[in-house]
Tab-separated table of N, CA and C and ligand atoms in Angstrom:
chain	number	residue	atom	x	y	z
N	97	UNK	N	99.145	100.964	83.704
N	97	UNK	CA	100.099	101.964	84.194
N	97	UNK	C	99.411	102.898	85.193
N	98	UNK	N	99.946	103.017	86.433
N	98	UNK	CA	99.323	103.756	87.470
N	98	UNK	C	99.274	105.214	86.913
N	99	UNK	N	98.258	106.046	87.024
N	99	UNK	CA	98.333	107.633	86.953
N	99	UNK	C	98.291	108.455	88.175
N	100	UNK	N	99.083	109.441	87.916
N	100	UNK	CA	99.025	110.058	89.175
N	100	UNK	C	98.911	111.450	89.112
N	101	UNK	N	98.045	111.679	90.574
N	101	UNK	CA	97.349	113.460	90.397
N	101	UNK	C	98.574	114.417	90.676
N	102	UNK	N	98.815	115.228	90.181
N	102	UNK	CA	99.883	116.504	90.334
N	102	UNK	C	99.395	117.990	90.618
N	103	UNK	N	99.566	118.257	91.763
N	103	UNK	CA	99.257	119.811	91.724
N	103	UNK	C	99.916	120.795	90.751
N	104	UNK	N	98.893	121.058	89.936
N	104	UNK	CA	99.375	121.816	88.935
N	104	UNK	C	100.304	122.842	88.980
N	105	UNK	N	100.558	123.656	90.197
N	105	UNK	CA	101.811	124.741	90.381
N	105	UNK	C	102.799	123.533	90.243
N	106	UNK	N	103.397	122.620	90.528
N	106	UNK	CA	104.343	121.849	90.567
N	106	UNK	C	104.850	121.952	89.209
N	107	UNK	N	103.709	121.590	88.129
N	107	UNK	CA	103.804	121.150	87.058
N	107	UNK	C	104.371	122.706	86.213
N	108	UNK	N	104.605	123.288	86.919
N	108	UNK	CA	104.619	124.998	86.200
N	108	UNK	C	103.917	125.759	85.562
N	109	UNK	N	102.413	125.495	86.012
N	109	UNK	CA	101.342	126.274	85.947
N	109	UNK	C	100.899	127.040	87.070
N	110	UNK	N	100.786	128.730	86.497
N	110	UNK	CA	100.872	129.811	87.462
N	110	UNK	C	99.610	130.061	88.036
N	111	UNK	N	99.345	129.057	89.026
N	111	UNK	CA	98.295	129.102	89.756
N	111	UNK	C	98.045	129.176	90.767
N	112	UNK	N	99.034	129.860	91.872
N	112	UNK	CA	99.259	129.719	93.097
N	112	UNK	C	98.567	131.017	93.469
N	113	UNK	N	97.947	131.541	94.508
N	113	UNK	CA	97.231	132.610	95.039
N	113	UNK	C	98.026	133.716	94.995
N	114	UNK	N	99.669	133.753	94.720
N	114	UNK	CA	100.091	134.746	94.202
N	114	UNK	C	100.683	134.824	92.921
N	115	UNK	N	99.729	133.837	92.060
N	115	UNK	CA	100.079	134.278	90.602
N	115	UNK	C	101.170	133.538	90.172
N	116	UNK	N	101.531	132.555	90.894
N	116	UNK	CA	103.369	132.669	90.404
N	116	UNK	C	102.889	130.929	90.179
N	117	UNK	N	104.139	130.446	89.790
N	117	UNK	CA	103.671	128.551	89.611
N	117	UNK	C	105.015	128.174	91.141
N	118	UNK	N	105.593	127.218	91.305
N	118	UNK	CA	106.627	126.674	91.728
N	118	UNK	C	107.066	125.063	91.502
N	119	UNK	N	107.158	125.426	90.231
N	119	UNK	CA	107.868	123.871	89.096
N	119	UNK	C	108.944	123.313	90.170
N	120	UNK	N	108.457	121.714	89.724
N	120	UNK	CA	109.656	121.102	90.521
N	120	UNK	C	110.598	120.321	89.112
N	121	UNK	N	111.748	120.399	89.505
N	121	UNK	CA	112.236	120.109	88.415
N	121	UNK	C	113.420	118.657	89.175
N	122	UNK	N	112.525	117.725	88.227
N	122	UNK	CA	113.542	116.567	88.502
N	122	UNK	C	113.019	115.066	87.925
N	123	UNK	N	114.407	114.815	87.009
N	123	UNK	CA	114.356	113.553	86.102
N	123	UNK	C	112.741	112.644	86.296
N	124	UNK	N	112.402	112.565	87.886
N	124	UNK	CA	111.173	111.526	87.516
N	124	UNK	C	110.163	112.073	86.660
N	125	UNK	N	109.707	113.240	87.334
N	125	UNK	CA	108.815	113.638	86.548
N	125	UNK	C	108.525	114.360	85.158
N	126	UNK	N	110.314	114.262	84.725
N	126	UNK	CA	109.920	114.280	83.345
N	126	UNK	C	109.594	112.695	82.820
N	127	UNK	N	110.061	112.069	83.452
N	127	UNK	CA	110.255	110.591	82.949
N	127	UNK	C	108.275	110.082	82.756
N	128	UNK	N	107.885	110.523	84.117
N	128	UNK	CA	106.153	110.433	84.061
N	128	UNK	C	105.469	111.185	83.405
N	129	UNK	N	106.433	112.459	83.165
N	129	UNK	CA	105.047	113.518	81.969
N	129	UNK	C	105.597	112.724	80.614
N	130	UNK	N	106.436	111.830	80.499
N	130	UNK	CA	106.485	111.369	79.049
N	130	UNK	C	106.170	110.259	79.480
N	131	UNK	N	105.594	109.840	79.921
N	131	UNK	CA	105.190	108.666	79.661
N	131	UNK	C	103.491	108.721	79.660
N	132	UNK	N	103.052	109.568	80.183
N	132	UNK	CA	101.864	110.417	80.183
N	132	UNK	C	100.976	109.646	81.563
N	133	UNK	N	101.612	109.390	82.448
N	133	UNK	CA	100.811	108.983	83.554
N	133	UNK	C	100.083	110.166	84.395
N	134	UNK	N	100.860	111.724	84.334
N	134	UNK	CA	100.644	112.440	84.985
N	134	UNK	C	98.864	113.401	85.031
N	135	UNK	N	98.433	113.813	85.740
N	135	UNK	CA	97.303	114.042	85.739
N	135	UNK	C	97.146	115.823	86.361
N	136	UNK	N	97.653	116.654	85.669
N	136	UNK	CA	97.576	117.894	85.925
N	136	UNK	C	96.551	118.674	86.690
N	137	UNK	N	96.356	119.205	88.079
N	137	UNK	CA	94.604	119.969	88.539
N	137	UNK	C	95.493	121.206	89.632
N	138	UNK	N	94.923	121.834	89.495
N	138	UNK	CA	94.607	123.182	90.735
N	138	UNK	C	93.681	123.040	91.343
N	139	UNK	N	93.165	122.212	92.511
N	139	UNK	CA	91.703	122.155	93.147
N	139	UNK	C	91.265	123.456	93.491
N	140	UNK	N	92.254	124.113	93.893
N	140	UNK	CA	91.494	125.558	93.855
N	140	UNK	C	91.007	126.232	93.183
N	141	UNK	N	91.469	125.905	91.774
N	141	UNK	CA	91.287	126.745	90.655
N	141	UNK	C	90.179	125.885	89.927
N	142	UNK	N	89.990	124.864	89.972
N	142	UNK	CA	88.814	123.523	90.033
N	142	UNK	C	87.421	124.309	90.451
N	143	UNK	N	87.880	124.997	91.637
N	143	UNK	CA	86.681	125.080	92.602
N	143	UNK	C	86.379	126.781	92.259
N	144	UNK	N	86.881	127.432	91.383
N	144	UNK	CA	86.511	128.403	90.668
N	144	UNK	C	87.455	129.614	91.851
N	145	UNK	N	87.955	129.360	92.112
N	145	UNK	CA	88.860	130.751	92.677
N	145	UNK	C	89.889	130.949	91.982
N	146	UNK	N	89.911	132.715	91.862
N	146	UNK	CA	90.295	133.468	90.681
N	146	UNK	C	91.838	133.100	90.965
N	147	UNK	N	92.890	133.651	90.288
N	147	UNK	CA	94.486	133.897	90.539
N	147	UNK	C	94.430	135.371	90.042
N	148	UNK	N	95.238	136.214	90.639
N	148	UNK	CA	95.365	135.852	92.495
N	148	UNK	C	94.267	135.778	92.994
N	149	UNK	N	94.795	135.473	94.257
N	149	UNK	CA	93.860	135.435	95.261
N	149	UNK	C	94.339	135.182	96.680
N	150	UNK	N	93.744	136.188	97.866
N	150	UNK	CA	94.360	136.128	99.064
N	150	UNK	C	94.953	134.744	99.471
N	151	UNK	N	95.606	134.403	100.274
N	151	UNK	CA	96.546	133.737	100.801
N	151	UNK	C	95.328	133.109	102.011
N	152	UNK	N	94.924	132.085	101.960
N	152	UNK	CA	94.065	131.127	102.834
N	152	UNK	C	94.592	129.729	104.197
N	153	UNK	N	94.425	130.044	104.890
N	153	UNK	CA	94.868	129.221	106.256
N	153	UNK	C	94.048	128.364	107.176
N	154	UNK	N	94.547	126.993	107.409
N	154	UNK	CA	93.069	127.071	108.184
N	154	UNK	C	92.738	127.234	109.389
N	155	UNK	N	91.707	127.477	110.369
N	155	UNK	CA	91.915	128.199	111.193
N	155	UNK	C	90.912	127.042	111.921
N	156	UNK	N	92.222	126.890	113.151
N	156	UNK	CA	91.477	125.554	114.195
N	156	UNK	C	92.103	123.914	114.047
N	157	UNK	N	92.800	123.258	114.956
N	157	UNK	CA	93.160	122.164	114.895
N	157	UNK	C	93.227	121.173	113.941
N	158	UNK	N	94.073	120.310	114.235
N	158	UNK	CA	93.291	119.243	113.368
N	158	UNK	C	93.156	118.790	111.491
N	159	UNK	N	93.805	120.473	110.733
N	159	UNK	CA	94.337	120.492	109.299
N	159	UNK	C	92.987	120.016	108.768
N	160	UNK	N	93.368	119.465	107.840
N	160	UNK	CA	92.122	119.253	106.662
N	160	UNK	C	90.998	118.290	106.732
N	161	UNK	N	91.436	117.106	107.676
N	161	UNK	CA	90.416	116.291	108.059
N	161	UNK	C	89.272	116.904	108.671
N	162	UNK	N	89.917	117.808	109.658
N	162	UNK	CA	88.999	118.940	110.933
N	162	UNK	C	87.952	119.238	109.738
N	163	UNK	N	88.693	120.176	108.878
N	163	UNK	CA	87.882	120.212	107.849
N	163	UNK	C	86.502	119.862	107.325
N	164	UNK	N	86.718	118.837	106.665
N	164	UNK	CA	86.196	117.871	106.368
N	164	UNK	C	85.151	117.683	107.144
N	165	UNK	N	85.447	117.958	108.314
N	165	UNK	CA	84.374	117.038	109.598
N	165	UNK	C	83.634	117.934	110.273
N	166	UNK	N	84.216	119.763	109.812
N	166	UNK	CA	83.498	120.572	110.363
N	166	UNK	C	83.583	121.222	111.590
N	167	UNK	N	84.874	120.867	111.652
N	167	UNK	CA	86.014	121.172	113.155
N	167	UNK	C	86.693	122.183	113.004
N	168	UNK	N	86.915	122.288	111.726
N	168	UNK	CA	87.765	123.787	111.204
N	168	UNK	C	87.367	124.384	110.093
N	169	UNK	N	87.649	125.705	109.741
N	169	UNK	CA	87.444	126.213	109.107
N	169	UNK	C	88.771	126.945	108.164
N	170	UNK	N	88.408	127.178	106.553
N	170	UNK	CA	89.411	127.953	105.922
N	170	UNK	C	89.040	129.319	105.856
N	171	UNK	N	90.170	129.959	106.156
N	171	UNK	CA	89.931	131.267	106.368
N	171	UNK	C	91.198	132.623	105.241
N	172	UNK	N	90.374	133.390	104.802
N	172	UNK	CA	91.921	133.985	103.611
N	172	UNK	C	92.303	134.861	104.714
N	173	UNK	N	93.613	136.141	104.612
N	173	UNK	CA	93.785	136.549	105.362
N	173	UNK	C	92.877	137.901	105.616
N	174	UNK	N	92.192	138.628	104.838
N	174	UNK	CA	91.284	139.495	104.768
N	174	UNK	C	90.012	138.930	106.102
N	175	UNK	N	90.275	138.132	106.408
N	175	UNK	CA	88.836	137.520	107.256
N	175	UNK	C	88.030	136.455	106.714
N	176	UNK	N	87.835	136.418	105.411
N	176	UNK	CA	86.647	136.154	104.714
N	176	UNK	C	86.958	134.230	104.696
N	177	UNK	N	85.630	134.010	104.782
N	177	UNK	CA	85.285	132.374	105.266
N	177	UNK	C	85.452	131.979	104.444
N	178	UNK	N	86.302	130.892	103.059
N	178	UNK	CA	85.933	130.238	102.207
N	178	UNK	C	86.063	128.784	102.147
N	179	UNK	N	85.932	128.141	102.954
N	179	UNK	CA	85.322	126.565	103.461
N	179	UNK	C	84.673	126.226	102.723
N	180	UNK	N	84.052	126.902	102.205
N	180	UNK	CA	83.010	125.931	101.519
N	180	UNK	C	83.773	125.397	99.947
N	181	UNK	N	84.716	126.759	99.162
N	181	UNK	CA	85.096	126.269	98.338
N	181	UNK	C	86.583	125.991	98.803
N	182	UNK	N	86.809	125.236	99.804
N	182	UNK	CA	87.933	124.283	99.701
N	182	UNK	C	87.709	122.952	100.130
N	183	UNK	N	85.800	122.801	100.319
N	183	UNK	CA	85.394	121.644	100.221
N	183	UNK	C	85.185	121.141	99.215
N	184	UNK	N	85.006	122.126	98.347
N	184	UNK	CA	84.294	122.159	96.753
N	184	UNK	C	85.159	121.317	96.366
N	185	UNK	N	86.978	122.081	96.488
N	185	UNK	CA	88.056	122.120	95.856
N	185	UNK	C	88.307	120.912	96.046
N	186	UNK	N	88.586	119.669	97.323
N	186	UNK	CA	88.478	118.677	97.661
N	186	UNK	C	87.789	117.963	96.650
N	187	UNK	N	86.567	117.951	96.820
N	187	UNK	CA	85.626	117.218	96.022
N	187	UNK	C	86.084	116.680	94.246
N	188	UNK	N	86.224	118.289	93.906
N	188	UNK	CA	86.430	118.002	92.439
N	188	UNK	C	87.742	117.437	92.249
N	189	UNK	N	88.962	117.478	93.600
N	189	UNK	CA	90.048	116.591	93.232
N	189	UNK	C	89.698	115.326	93.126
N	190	UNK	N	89.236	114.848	94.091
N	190	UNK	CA	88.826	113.861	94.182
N	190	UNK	C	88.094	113.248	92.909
N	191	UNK	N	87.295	113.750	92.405
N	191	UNK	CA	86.232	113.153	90.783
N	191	UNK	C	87.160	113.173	90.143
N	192	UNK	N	88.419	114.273	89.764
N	192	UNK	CA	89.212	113.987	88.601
N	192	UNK	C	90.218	112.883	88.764
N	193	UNK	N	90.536	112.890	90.167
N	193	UNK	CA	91.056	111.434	90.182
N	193	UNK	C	90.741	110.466	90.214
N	194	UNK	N	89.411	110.217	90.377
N	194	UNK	CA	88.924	108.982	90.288
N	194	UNK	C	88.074	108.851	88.563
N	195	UNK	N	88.191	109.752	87.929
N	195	UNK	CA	87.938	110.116	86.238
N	195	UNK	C	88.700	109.331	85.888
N	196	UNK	N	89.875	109.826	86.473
N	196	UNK	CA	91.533	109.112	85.837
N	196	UNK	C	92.068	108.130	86.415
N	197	UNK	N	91.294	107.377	87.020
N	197	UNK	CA	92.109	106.213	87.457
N	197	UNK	C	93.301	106.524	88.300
N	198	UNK	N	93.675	107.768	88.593
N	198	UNK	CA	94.565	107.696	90.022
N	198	UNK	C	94.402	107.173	91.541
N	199	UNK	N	95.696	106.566	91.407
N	199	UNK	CA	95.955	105.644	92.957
N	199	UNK	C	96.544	106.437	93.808
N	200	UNK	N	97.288	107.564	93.031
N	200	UNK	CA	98.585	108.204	93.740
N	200	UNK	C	98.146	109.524	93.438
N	201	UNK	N	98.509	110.658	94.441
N	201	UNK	CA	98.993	111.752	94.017
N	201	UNK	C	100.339	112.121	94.539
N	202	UNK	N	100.781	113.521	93.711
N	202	UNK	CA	101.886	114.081	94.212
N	202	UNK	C	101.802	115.406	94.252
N	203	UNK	N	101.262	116.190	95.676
N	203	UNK	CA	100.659	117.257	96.017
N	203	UNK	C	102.329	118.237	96.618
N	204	UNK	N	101.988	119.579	96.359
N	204	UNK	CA	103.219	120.724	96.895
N	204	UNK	C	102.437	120.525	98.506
N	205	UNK	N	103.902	120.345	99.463
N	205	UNK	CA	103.529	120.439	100.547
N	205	UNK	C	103.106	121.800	100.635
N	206	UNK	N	102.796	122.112	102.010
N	206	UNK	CA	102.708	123.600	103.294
N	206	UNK	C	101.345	123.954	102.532
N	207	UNK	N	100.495	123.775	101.279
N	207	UNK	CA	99.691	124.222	100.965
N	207	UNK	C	98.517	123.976	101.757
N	208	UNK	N	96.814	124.920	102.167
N	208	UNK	CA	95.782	124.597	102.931
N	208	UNK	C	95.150	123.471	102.400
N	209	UNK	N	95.269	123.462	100.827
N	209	UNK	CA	94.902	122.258	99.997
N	209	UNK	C	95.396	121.044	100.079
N	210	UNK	N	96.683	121.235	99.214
N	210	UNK	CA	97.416	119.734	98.967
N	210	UNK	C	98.635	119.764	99.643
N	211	UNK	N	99.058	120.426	100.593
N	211	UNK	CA	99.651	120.332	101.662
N	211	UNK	C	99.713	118.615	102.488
N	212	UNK	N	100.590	117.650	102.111
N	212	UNK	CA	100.110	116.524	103.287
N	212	UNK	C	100.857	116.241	104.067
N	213	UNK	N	102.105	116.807	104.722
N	213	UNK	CA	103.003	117.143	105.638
N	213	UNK	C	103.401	117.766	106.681
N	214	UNK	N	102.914	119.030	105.781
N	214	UNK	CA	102.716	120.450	106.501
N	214	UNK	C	101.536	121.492	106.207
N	215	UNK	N	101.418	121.830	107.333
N	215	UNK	CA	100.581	123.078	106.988
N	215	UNK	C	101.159	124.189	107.664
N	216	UNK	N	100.545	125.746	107.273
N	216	UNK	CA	100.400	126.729	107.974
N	216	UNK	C	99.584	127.157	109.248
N	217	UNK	N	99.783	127.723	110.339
N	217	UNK	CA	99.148	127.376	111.439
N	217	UNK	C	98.192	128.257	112.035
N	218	UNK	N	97.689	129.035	110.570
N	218	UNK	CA	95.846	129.612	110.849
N	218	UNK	C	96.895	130.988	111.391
N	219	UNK	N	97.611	131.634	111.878
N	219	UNK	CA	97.866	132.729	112.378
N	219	UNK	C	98.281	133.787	110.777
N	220	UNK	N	98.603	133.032	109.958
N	220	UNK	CA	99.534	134.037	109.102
N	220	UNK	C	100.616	134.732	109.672
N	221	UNK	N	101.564	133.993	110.266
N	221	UNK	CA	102.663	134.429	110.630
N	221	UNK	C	104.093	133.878	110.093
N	222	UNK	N	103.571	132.593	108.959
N	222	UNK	CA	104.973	131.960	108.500
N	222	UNK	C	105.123	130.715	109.212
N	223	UNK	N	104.417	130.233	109.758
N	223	UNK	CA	104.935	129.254	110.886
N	223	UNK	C	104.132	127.911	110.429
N	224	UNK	N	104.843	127.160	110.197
N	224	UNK	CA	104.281	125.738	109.879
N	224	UNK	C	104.278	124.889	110.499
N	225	UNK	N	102.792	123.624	110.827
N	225	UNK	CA	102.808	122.665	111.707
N	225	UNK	C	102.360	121.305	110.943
N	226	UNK	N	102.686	120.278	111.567
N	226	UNK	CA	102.302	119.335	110.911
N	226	UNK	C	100.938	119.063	110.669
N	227	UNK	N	100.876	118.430	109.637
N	227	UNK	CA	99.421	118.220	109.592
N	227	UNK	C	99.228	118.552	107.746
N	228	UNK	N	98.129	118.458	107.345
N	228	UNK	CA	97.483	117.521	105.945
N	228	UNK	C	96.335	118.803	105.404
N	229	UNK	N	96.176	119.093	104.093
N	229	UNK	CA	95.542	120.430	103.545
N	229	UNK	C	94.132	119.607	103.452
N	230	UNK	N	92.847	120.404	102.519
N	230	UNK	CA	91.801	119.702	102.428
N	230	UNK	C	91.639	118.531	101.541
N	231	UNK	N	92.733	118.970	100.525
N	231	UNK	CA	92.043	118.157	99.359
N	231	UNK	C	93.189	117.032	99.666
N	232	UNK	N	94.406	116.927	100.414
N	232	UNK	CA	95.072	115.782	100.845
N	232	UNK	C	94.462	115.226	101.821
N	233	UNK	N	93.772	115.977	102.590
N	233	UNK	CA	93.032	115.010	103.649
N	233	UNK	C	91.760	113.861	103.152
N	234	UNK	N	91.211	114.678	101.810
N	234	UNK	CA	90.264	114.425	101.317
N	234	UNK	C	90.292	113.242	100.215
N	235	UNK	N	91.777	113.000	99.929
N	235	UNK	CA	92.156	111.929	98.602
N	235	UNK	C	92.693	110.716	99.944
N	236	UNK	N	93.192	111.167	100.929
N	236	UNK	CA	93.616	110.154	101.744
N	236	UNK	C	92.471	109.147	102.371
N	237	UNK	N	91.159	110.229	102.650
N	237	UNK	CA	90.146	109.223	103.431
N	237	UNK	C	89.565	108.502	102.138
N	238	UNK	N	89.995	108.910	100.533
N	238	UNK	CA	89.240	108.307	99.558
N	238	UNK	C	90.632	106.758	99.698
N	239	UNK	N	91.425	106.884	100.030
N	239	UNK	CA	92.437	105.606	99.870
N	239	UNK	C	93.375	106.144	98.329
N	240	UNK	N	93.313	107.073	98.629
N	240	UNK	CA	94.445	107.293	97.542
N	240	UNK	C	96.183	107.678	98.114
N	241	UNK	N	96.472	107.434	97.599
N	241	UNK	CA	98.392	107.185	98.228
N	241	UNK	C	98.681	108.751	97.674
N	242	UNK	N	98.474	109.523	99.000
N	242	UNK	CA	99.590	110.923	98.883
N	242	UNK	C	100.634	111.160	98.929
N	243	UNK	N	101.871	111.696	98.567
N	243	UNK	CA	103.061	112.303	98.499
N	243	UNK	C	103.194	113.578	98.607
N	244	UNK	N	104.210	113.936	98.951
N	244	UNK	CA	104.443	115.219	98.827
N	244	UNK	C	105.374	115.388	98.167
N	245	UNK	N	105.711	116.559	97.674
N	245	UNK	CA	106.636	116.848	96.278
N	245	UNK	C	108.261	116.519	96.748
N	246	UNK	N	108.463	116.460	98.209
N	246	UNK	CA	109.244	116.118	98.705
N	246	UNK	C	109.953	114.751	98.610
N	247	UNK	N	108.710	114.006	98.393
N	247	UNK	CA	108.591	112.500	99.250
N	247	UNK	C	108.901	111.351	97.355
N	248	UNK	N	109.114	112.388	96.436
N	248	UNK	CA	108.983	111.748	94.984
N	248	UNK	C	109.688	110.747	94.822
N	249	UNK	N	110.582	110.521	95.411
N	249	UNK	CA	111.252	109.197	95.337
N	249	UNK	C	110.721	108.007	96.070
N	250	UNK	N	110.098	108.002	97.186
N	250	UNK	CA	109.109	106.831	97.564
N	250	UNK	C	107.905	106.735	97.062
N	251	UNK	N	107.830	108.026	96.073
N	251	UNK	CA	106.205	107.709	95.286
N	251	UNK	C	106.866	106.498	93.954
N	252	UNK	N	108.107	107.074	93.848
N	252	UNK	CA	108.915	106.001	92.591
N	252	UNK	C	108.664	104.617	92.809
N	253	UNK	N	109.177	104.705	93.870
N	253	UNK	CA	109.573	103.211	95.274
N	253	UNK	C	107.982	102.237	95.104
N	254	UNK	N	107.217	103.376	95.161
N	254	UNK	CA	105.959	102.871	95.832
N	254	UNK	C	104.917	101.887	94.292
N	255	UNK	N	105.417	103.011	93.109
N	255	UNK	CA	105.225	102.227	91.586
N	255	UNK	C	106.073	101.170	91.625
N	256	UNK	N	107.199	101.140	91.828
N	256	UNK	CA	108.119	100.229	91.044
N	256	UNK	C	107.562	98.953	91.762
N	257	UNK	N	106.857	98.678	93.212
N	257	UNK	CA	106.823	97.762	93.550
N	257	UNK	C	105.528	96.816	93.489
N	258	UNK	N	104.571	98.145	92.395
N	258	UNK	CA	103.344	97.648	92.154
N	258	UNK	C	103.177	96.361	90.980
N	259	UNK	N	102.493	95.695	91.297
N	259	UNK	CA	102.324	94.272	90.556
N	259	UNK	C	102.207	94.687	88.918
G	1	SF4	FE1	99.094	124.531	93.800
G	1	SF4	FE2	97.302	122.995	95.029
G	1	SF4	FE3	97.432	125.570	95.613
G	1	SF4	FE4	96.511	124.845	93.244
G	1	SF4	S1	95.550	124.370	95.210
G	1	SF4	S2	98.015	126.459	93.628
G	1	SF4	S3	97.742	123.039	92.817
G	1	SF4	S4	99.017	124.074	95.998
């Protein structure tokens, strides 16, 4: 049975940088938390950053791969550089999914993290551009099949057609 990684705010754990969760609520994924495929993480909260915690963007082209490659940087809105732990944050998604045998995740878009659709566009102004967070950029170059919380019905699509 395939398992799959879930950003834990999804799951309705209040771990979002302002404290709050944003549960998605819909038949599959109760159908997968009972069946117990699901694989609960906060990479941020993985990577030891407190709740709350400022609101982080990344700053410079290119979304999370840039990242990754050292092209961009994450930045909170106070100024302060924390790249390093949203490489961290990456990383340890990555080990727990590969702990757990996940093929798939199903990440909350617009996030700097698990964002794989959209992102925010480094200004802090509200404005979203396309493009992929760290730790989605970071499960994608591992070959793991991202979704976005949006996209849950072709993550369905995408099991049902597995051997
Ligand atoms: Fe949710 Fe991912 Fe942000 Fe954690 S890092 S609060 S799981 S979007």
């Amino acid at each position: 049975m395939d398992r799959i990684l879930v950003s834990a705010c999804l799951m309705g754990e209040q771990v979002r940088y302002d404290g709050k969760a944003k549960p998605l609520a819909h038949p599959l994924l109760d159908r997968w938390r009972q069946e117990g495929r699901l694989v609960s993480l906060c990479p941020e909260m993985a990577a030891g950053l407190p709740v709350p915690r400022p609101p982080a963007e990344i700053a410079g082209s290119g979304g999370g791969a840039s990242v990754l490659d050292g092209r961009a940087t994450l930045v909170e809105n106070t100024g302060r550089d924390v790249t390093a732990a949203f490489l961290l944050a990456a990383e340890r998604a990555l080990a727990v999914a590969r702990q757990n045998d996940c093929r798939f995740a199903l990440l909350i878009d617009g996030s700097p993290s698990c964002g794989s659709g959209e992102i925010y566009d480094g200004r802090f102004a509200g404005v979203k551009v396309a493009g992929q967070g760290v730790v989605a950029a970071r499960l994608m170059r591992a070959g793991i099949a991202v979704f976005s919380h949006r996209d849950i019905e072709a993550l369905a699509a995408r099991l049902d057609a597995q051997p």
